Amino acid sequence: MKKLLVFALVAMMALGMVASASAQTYKVGVSIYQFTDNFMTLYRNEIEAYFKTLETDDVKYEITMADGKNDMAEQTNQIQNFITQGMDVIILNLVQTSSADAVIDQVVAAGIPLVLINREPLAYDAEGKTLDEAYEGILNNAQVCYVGADARQSGTFQGEMVAELDNKGDINGDGKVSYIMIEGDPENIDAQYRTEFSVKALTDAGIEVECLDDQVGNWDQTKGQELCANALNIYGDKVEVVFCNNDAMALGAATAIQTAGRKVGEDIYLLGVDALEEAVQLVKDGEMTGTVLNDHVGQSHAAVDVAVKLLNGEEIDNYYWVDYVKVNKAYVDAM
Ligand code: BGC
């Protein structure tokens, strides 16, 4: 019997099933603002998958993935649990960026390195400070950083895709582009910047604009459909462009546009952000004018890479930026 056990153990070691005695397991706490978010689902799956690829016989990563359920109180509890559980590093997609100060204080006080993702803390941006400057004194060794994409770029790309059309978005030839805006969570800087910079790209190109409707769809597909249907009902043919702050809402808007008997590319234009697979398909099929690649692979890998650096005690930057990419018909045809 004993022989059999020894044999089994040797066989398992040979197969690499038993970690070597020196193997180190790092505990990684990840909290995502809301699991049901389409984009953040791709993002969090890629965080897990990428950590797996970095494992060796000697280094393992034990990931605890928590759902913030779009509730800051719930997420604050999760962070406290992470601290109690002695996480080696925390990756955090905040429910509310206005809580960034309090959360960073707690995690820093516990001596745990922190990687913020996807929702850039506003306070520092508004004051023009970097995270490092904001935490001068507390954060001598700079153990906090933000990984994201500059939302101004995504908004600009949306507007440019309209400005680049032959009619510059002015379907009825009345000299102005009449649009509706469907916004994400207004506290989120991605929503604010995309709303502002999509329109700015048009006015910068010398195009006159008219906002028919501007509503909050909270990044949600059903809400996007509802809001777009409503606006089409009220403003009818006047609506030339539908700007959505993300693809989930644009997918909803695409359904509303079809239901209203309108035809993208002929009597209306539709723009989103993220380049979800379903949205790219709609661009291919001509049912969306364009979307913008929000590179969840690049961002999740950057977040994991910097988390690993922090685990290894290496120096880090305070900000890591990943570029957006314009995804229109020409782009998908060349894919
Ligand atoms: C994405 C949205 C997502 C949001 C979550 C944005 O960058 O474009 O799809 O809902 O992040 O914070």
Coordinates of C-alpha atoms and ligand atoms in Angstrom, one line a residue:
M1 CA 0.0 0.0 0.0
K2 CA 2.8 2.4 1.1
K3 CA 4.7 1.5 -2.1
L4 CA 1.6 2.3 -4.2
L5 CA 1.3 5.7 -2.5
V6 CA 5.0 6.5 -3.1
F7 CA 4.6 5.3 -6.7
A8 CA 1.6 7.6 -7.2
L9 CA 3.4 10.5 -5.7
V10 CA 6.4 10.0 -7.9
A11 CA 4.2 9.7 -11.0
M12 CA 2.3 12.9 -10.1
M13 CA 5.6 14.8 -9.6
A14 CA 6.8 13.5 -12.9
L15 CA 3.6 14.9 -14.4
G16 CA 4.2 18.2 -12.8
M17 CA 1.0 17.8 -10.7
V18 CA 2.6 18.5 -7.4
A19 CA 4.1 22.0 -6.9
S20 CA 7.7 22.1 -6.0
A21 CA 8.5 22.7 -2.3
S22 CA 9.6 26.2 -3.1
A23 CA 6.4 27.1 -5.0
Q24 CA 5.0 30.4 -4.0
T25 CA 1.3 31.1 -4.2
Y26 CA 0.3 34.8 -4.4
K27 CA -3.2 35.8 -3.4
V28 CA -4.8 38.2 -5.8
G29 CA -8.1 39.9 -4.9
V30 CA -10.0 41.3 -7.9
S31 CA -13.3 43.2 -7.5
I32 CA -15.3 44.1 -10.6
Y33 CA -17.9 46.9 -10.4
Q34 CA -20.6 44.6 -11.8
F35 CA -20.4 41.1 -13.3
T36 CA -23.3 41.5 -15.7
D37 CA -21.5 44.3 -17.6
N38 CA -20.7 42.9 -21.1
F39 CA -17.3 44.6 -21.5
M40 CA -16.1 43.9 -18.0
T41 CA -17.0 40.3 -18.4
L42 CA -14.5 40.0 -21.2
Y43 CA -12.0 42.0 -19.2
R44 CA -12.3 39.9 -16.0
N45 CA -12.2 36.5 -17.9
E46 CA -9.0 37.7 -19.6
I47 CA -7.4 38.7 -16.2
E48 CA -7.9 35.1 -15.0
A49 CA -6.8 33.5 -18.2
Y50 CA -3.7 35.7 -18.5
F51 CA -2.7 35.1 -14.8
K52 CA -2.9 31.3 -15.6
T53 CA -0.4 31.7 -18.5
L54 CA 2.1 33.3 -16.2
E55 CA 2.1 30.5 -13.7
T56 CA 5.2 28.3 -13.4
D57 CA 6.2 25.3 -11.3
D58 CA 7.4 27.8 -8.8
V59 CA 4.8 30.6 -8.9
K60 CA 1.1 30.2 -8.7
Y61 CA -1.7 32.9 -8.5
E62 CA -4.8 32.3 -6.4
I63 CA -7.4 34.6 -7.8
T64 CA -10.5 35.7 -5.8
M65 CA -12.9 37.4 -8.2
A66 CA -15.7 39.4 -6.5
D67 CA -18.8 41.0 -8.0
G68 CA -19.3 44.6 -6.7
K69 CA -23.0 44.3 -7.9
N70 CA -22.8 48.0 -8.8
D71 CA -23.1 48.7 -5.0
M72 CA -20.3 50.7 -3.4
A73 CA -21.1 49.4 0.1
E74 CA -20.9 45.8 -1.1
Q75 CA -17.6 46.6 -2.8
T76 CA -16.2 48.3 0.3
N77 CA -17.0 45.1 2.3
Q78 CA -15.2 43.0 -0.3
I79 CA -12.1 45.2 0.0
Q80 CA -12.2 44.9 3.7
N81 CA -12.4 41.1 3.3
F82 CA -9.4 41.2 0.9
I83 CA -7.4 43.1 3.5
T84 CA -8.4 40.6 6.3
Q85 CA -7.5 37.7 4.0
G86 CA -4.1 39.2 3.5
M87 CA -4.2 39.5 -0.3
D88 CA -0.8 40.1 -1.8
V89 CA -2.2 42.5 -4.4
I90 CA -5.6 43.9 -5.2
I91 CA -7.0 44.7 -8.7
L92 CA -10.0 47.0 -8.5
N93 CA -12.7 48.2 -10.9
L94 CA -14.4 50.8 -8.6
V95 CA -18.2 51.0 -8.5
Q96 CA -17.9 54.7 -7.6
T97 CA -14.8 56.7 -8.5
S98 CA -15.8 59.3 -5.9
S99 CA -14.9 56.7 -3.3
A100 CA -11.4 56.3 -4.7
D101 CA -9.8 58.3 -1.9
A102 CA -11.3 56.3 1.0
V103 CA -10.6 53.0 -0.7
I104 CA -7.0 53.8 -1.6
D105 CA -6.3 55.0 1.9
Q106 CA -7.5 51.7 3.4
V107 CA -5.6 49.5 1.0
V108 CA -2.4 51.6 1.3
A109 CA -2.7 51.6 5.1
A110 CA -2.8 47.8 5.0
G111 CA 0.4 47.8 2.9
I112 CA -1.2 46.0 -0.1
P113 CA -0.4 47.2 -3.6
L114 CA -3.3 48.3 -5.6
V115 CA -4.0 48.3 -9.4
L116 CA -7.1 50.4 -10.3
I117 CA -8.6 49.5 -13.7
N118 CA -11.3 50.8 -16.2
R119 CA -12.7 53.6 -14.1
E120 CA -10.2 56.4 -13.7
P121 CA -10.4 58.1 -10.3
L122 CA -11.8 61.5 -11.0
A123 CA -10.5 63.5 -8.0
Y124 CA -6.9 63.4 -9.1
D125 CA -7.7 64.1 -12.7
A126 CA -9.9 67.1 -11.8
E127 CA -7.1 68.6 -9.8
G128 CA -4.6 67.8 -12.5
K129 CA -2.7 65.6 -10.1
T130 CA -1.2 62.2 -10.7
L131 CA -1.9 59.5 -8.2
D132 CA 1.6 59.8 -7.1
E133 CA 1.3 63.5 -6.3
A134 CA -2.1 63.0 -4.6
Y135 CA -0.5 60.5 -2.3
E136 CA 2.8 62.1 -1.7
G137 CA 3.8 61.3 1.8
I138 CA 1.5 58.3 2.2
L139 CA 2.8 56.5 -0.9
N140 CA 6.5 56.9 -0.8
N141 CA 7.0 53.7 -2.6
A142 CA 4.1 54.3 -5.1
Q143 CA 2.2 51.1 -4.8
V144 CA -0.9 52.4 -6.5
C145 CA -1.5 52.8 -10.2
Y146 CA -4.3 53.1 -12.8
V147 CA -4.5 51.1 -16.0
G148 CA -7.0 52.3 -18.6
A149 CA -7.7 53.9 -21.9
D150 CA -8.1 57.7 -22.6
A151 CA -11.8 58.0 -23.1
R152 CA -11.3 61.3 -25.0
Q153 CA -9.8 59.3 -27.8
S154 CA -12.8 57.0 -28.1
G155 CA -15.2 59.9 -28.3
T156 CA -13.1 61.6 -30.9
F157 CA -13.0 58.5 -33.0
Q158 CA -16.8 58.2 -32.9
G159 CA -17.2 61.7 -34.1
E160 CA -14.5 61.3 -36.8
M161 CA -16.2 58.3 -38.2
V162 CA -19.3 60.5 -38.8
A163 CA -17.2 63.4 -40.1
E164 CA -15.5 61.1 -42.6
L165 CA -18.8 60.1 -44.2
D166 CA -19.5 61.6 -47.7
N167 CA -22.4 63.6 -46.3
K168 CA -20.6 64.2 -43.0
G169 CA -23.6 62.8 -41.2
D170 CA -26.1 65.4 -42.6
I171 CA -28.6 63.0 -44.2
N172 CA -31.4 65.4 -44.8
G173 CA -29.1 68.2 -46.1
D174 CA -30.3 70.9 -43.7
G175 CA -26.7 71.9 -42.9
K176 CA -26.5 70.3 -39.5
V177 CA -26.1 66.9 -37.9
S178 CA -29.0 66.1 -35.6
Y179 CA -28.1 63.5 -33.1
I180 CA -29.2 61.7 -29.9
M181 CA -26.7 60.7 -27.2
I182 CA -27.1 57.6 -25.0
E183 CA -24.8 57.9 -22.1
G184 CA -23.2 55.4 -19.7
D185 CA -23.1 56.0 -15.9
P186 CA -22.6 59.8 -15.7
E187 CA -20.2 59.5 -12.8
N188 CA -17.9 57.5 -15.0
I189 CA -15.3 59.6 -16.8
D190 CA -15.6 57.3 -19.9
A191 CA -19.2 58.4 -20.2
Q192 CA -18.4 62.1 -19.7
Y193 CA -15.5 62.2 -22.2
R194 CA -17.2 60.1 -24.9
T195 CA -20.3 62.4 -24.8
E196 CA -18.2 65.5 -25.0
F197 CA -15.5 64.4 -27.5
S198 CA -17.7 62.7 -30.0
V199 CA -19.6 65.9 -30.6
K200 CA -16.4 68.0 -30.4
A201 CA -14.9 66.0 -33.2
L202 CA -17.8 67.1 -35.4
T203 CA -17.7 70.8 -34.4
D204 CA -13.8 70.7 -34.8
A205 CA -14.4 69.5 -38.3
G206 CA -16.6 72.6 -38.9
I207 CA -19.9 70.7 -38.8
E208 CA -22.9 72.3 -37.2
V209 CA -24.7 70.0 -34.7
E210 CA -28.0 69.8 -33.0
C211 CA -28.6 67.7 -29.9
L212 CA -32.2 66.3 -30.0
D213 CA -31.9 64.1 -26.9
D214 CA -29.3 63.2 -24.3
Q215 CA -30.2 60.4 -21.9
V216 CA -28.5 58.1 -19.4
G217 CA -28.6 54.4 -20.3
N218 CA -26.1 53.3 -17.6
W219 CA -24.1 51.1 -20.1
D220 CA -27.0 48.7 -20.3
Q221 CA -28.4 47.1 -23.5
T222 CA -32.1 47.0 -22.5
K223 CA -31.9 50.7 -21.4
G224 CA -30.2 51.6 -24.7
Q225 CA -32.9 50.0 -26.7
E226 CA -35.7 51.7 -24.7
L227 CA -34.1 55.2 -24.9
C228 CA -33.4 54.9 -28.6
A229 CA -36.9 53.6 -29.4
N230 CA -38.3 56.5 -27.4
A231 CA -36.2 59.1 -29.2
L232 CA -37.1 57.7 -32.6
N233 CA -40.7 57.8 -31.7
I234 CA -40.5 61.4 -30.7
Y235 CA -38.1 62.8 -33.2
G236 CA -38.6 60.4 -36.1
D237 CA -36.7 61.2 -39.3
K238 CA -35.0 64.2 -37.7
V239 CA -32.6 61.7 -36.0
E240 CA -29.5 61.4 -38.2
V241 CA -26.9 60.0 -35.8
V242 CA -27.2 57.9 -32.6
F243 CA -24.1 58.1 -30.4
C244 CA -23.9 55.4 -27.7
N245 CA -21.2 55.6 -25.1
N246 CA -20.7 51.8 -25.4
D247 CA -21.6 48.9 -27.6
A248 CA -24.0 47.2 -25.1
M249 CA -26.3 50.3 -25.5
A250 CA -25.6 50.4 -29.3
L251 CA -26.7 46.8 -29.6
G252 CA -30.0 47.8 -28.0
A253 CA -30.2 50.9 -30.2
A254 CA -29.6 48.7 -33.3
T255 CA -32.7 46.7 -32.4
A256 CA -34.8 49.8 -31.8
I257 CA -33.6 51.2 -35.2
Q258 CA -34.7 48.0 -37.0
T259 CA -38.0 47.9 -35.2
A260 CA -38.6 51.5 -36.2
G261 CA -38.1 50.5 -39.9
R262 CA -35.0 52.6 -40.2
K263 CA -31.9 51.6 -42.1
V264 CA -28.3 52.3 -40.9
G265 CA -26.1 53.8 -43.6
E266 CA -29.2 55.0 -45.5
D267 CA -31.4 57.1 -43.2
I268 CA -29.5 56.9 -39.9
Y269 CA -26.0 56.3 -38.4
L270 CA -25.2 54.4 -35.3
L271 CA -21.9 54.5 -33.3
G272 CA -20.8 52.6 -30.2
V273 CA -17.5 51.9 -28.3
D274 CA -15.9 48.6 -27.2
A275 CA -15.9 46.5 -30.4
L276 CA -17.8 43.7 -28.7
E277 CA -17.9 40.7 -31.1
E278 CA -21.6 41.3 -31.8
A279 CA -21.1 44.9 -32.6
V280 CA -18.2 44.2 -35.0
Q281 CA -20.5 41.8 -36.8
L282 CA -23.1 44.6 -37.1
V283 CA -20.5 46.9 -38.5
K284 CA -19.6 44.1 -41.0
D285 CA -23.3 43.7 -41.9
G286 CA -23.8 47.5 -42.3
E287 CA -26.1 47.7 -39.3
M288 CA -23.8 49.8 -37.3
T289 CA -21.7 52.7 -38.7
G290 CA -18.8 52.1 -36.4
T291 CA -17.5 51.2 -33.0
V292 CA -14.1 51.8 -31.3
L293 CA -12.0 49.0 -30.0
N294 CA -11.7 49.2 -26.2
D295 CA -8.8 46.8 -25.9
H296 CA -9.8 44.6 -23.0
V297 CA -6.9 42.2 -23.8
G298 CA -4.3 45.0 -23.8
Q299 CA -5.7 46.5 -20.6
S300 CA -6.1 43.3 -18.7
H301 CA -2.6 42.2 -19.6
A302 CA -1.2 45.5 -18.6
A303 CA -3.0 45.3 -15.3
V304 CA -1.8 41.8 -14.6
D305 CA 1.8 42.6 -15.7
V306 CA 1.9 45.6 -13.3
A307 CA 0.4 43.5 -10.5
V308 CA 3.2 40.9 -11.0
K309 CA 5.8 43.7 -10.9
L310 CA 4.3 44.9 -7.6
L311 CA 4.4 41.3 -6.3
N312 CA 8.1 41.2 -7.2
G313 CA 8.8 44.5 -5.5
E314 CA 9.6 46.2 -8.8
E315 CA 9.1 49.9 -9.5
I316 CA 6.0 50.9 -11.4
D317 CA 4.5 53.9 -13.1
N318 CA 1.3 55.5 -11.8
Y319 CA -0.5 55.4 -15.1
Y320 CA -0.6 52.8 -17.9
W321 CA -2.6 53.8 -21.1
V322 CA -3.8 51.5 -23.8
D323 CA -4.9 53.0 -27.2
Y324 CA -8.3 52.8 -28.7
V325 CA -8.8 51.8 -32.4
K326 CA -11.4 53.0 -34.9
V327 CA -13.5 50.2 -36.1
N328 CA -15.6 51.1 -39.2
K329 CA -16.6 49.2 -42.4
A330 CA -13.2 49.8 -44.0
Y331 CA -11.4 48.4 -40.9
V332 CA -13.5 45.3 -40.6
D333 CA -13.3 44.6 -44.4
A334 CA -9.5 44.7 -44.1
M335 CA -9.6 42.4 -41.0
Ligands
BGC1 C1 -16.9 50.4 -21.4 C2 -18.3 50.1 -21.1 C3 -18.4 49.5 -19.6 C4 -17.7 50.5 -18.7 C5 -17.7 50.0 -17.3 C6 -16.3 51.3 -20.4 O1 -14.9 51.6 -20.6 O2 -16.8 51.0 -22.7 O3 -18.8 49.1 -21.9 O4 -19.7 49.4 -19.3 O5 -16.4 50.7 -19.1 O6 -17.0 50.8 -16.4

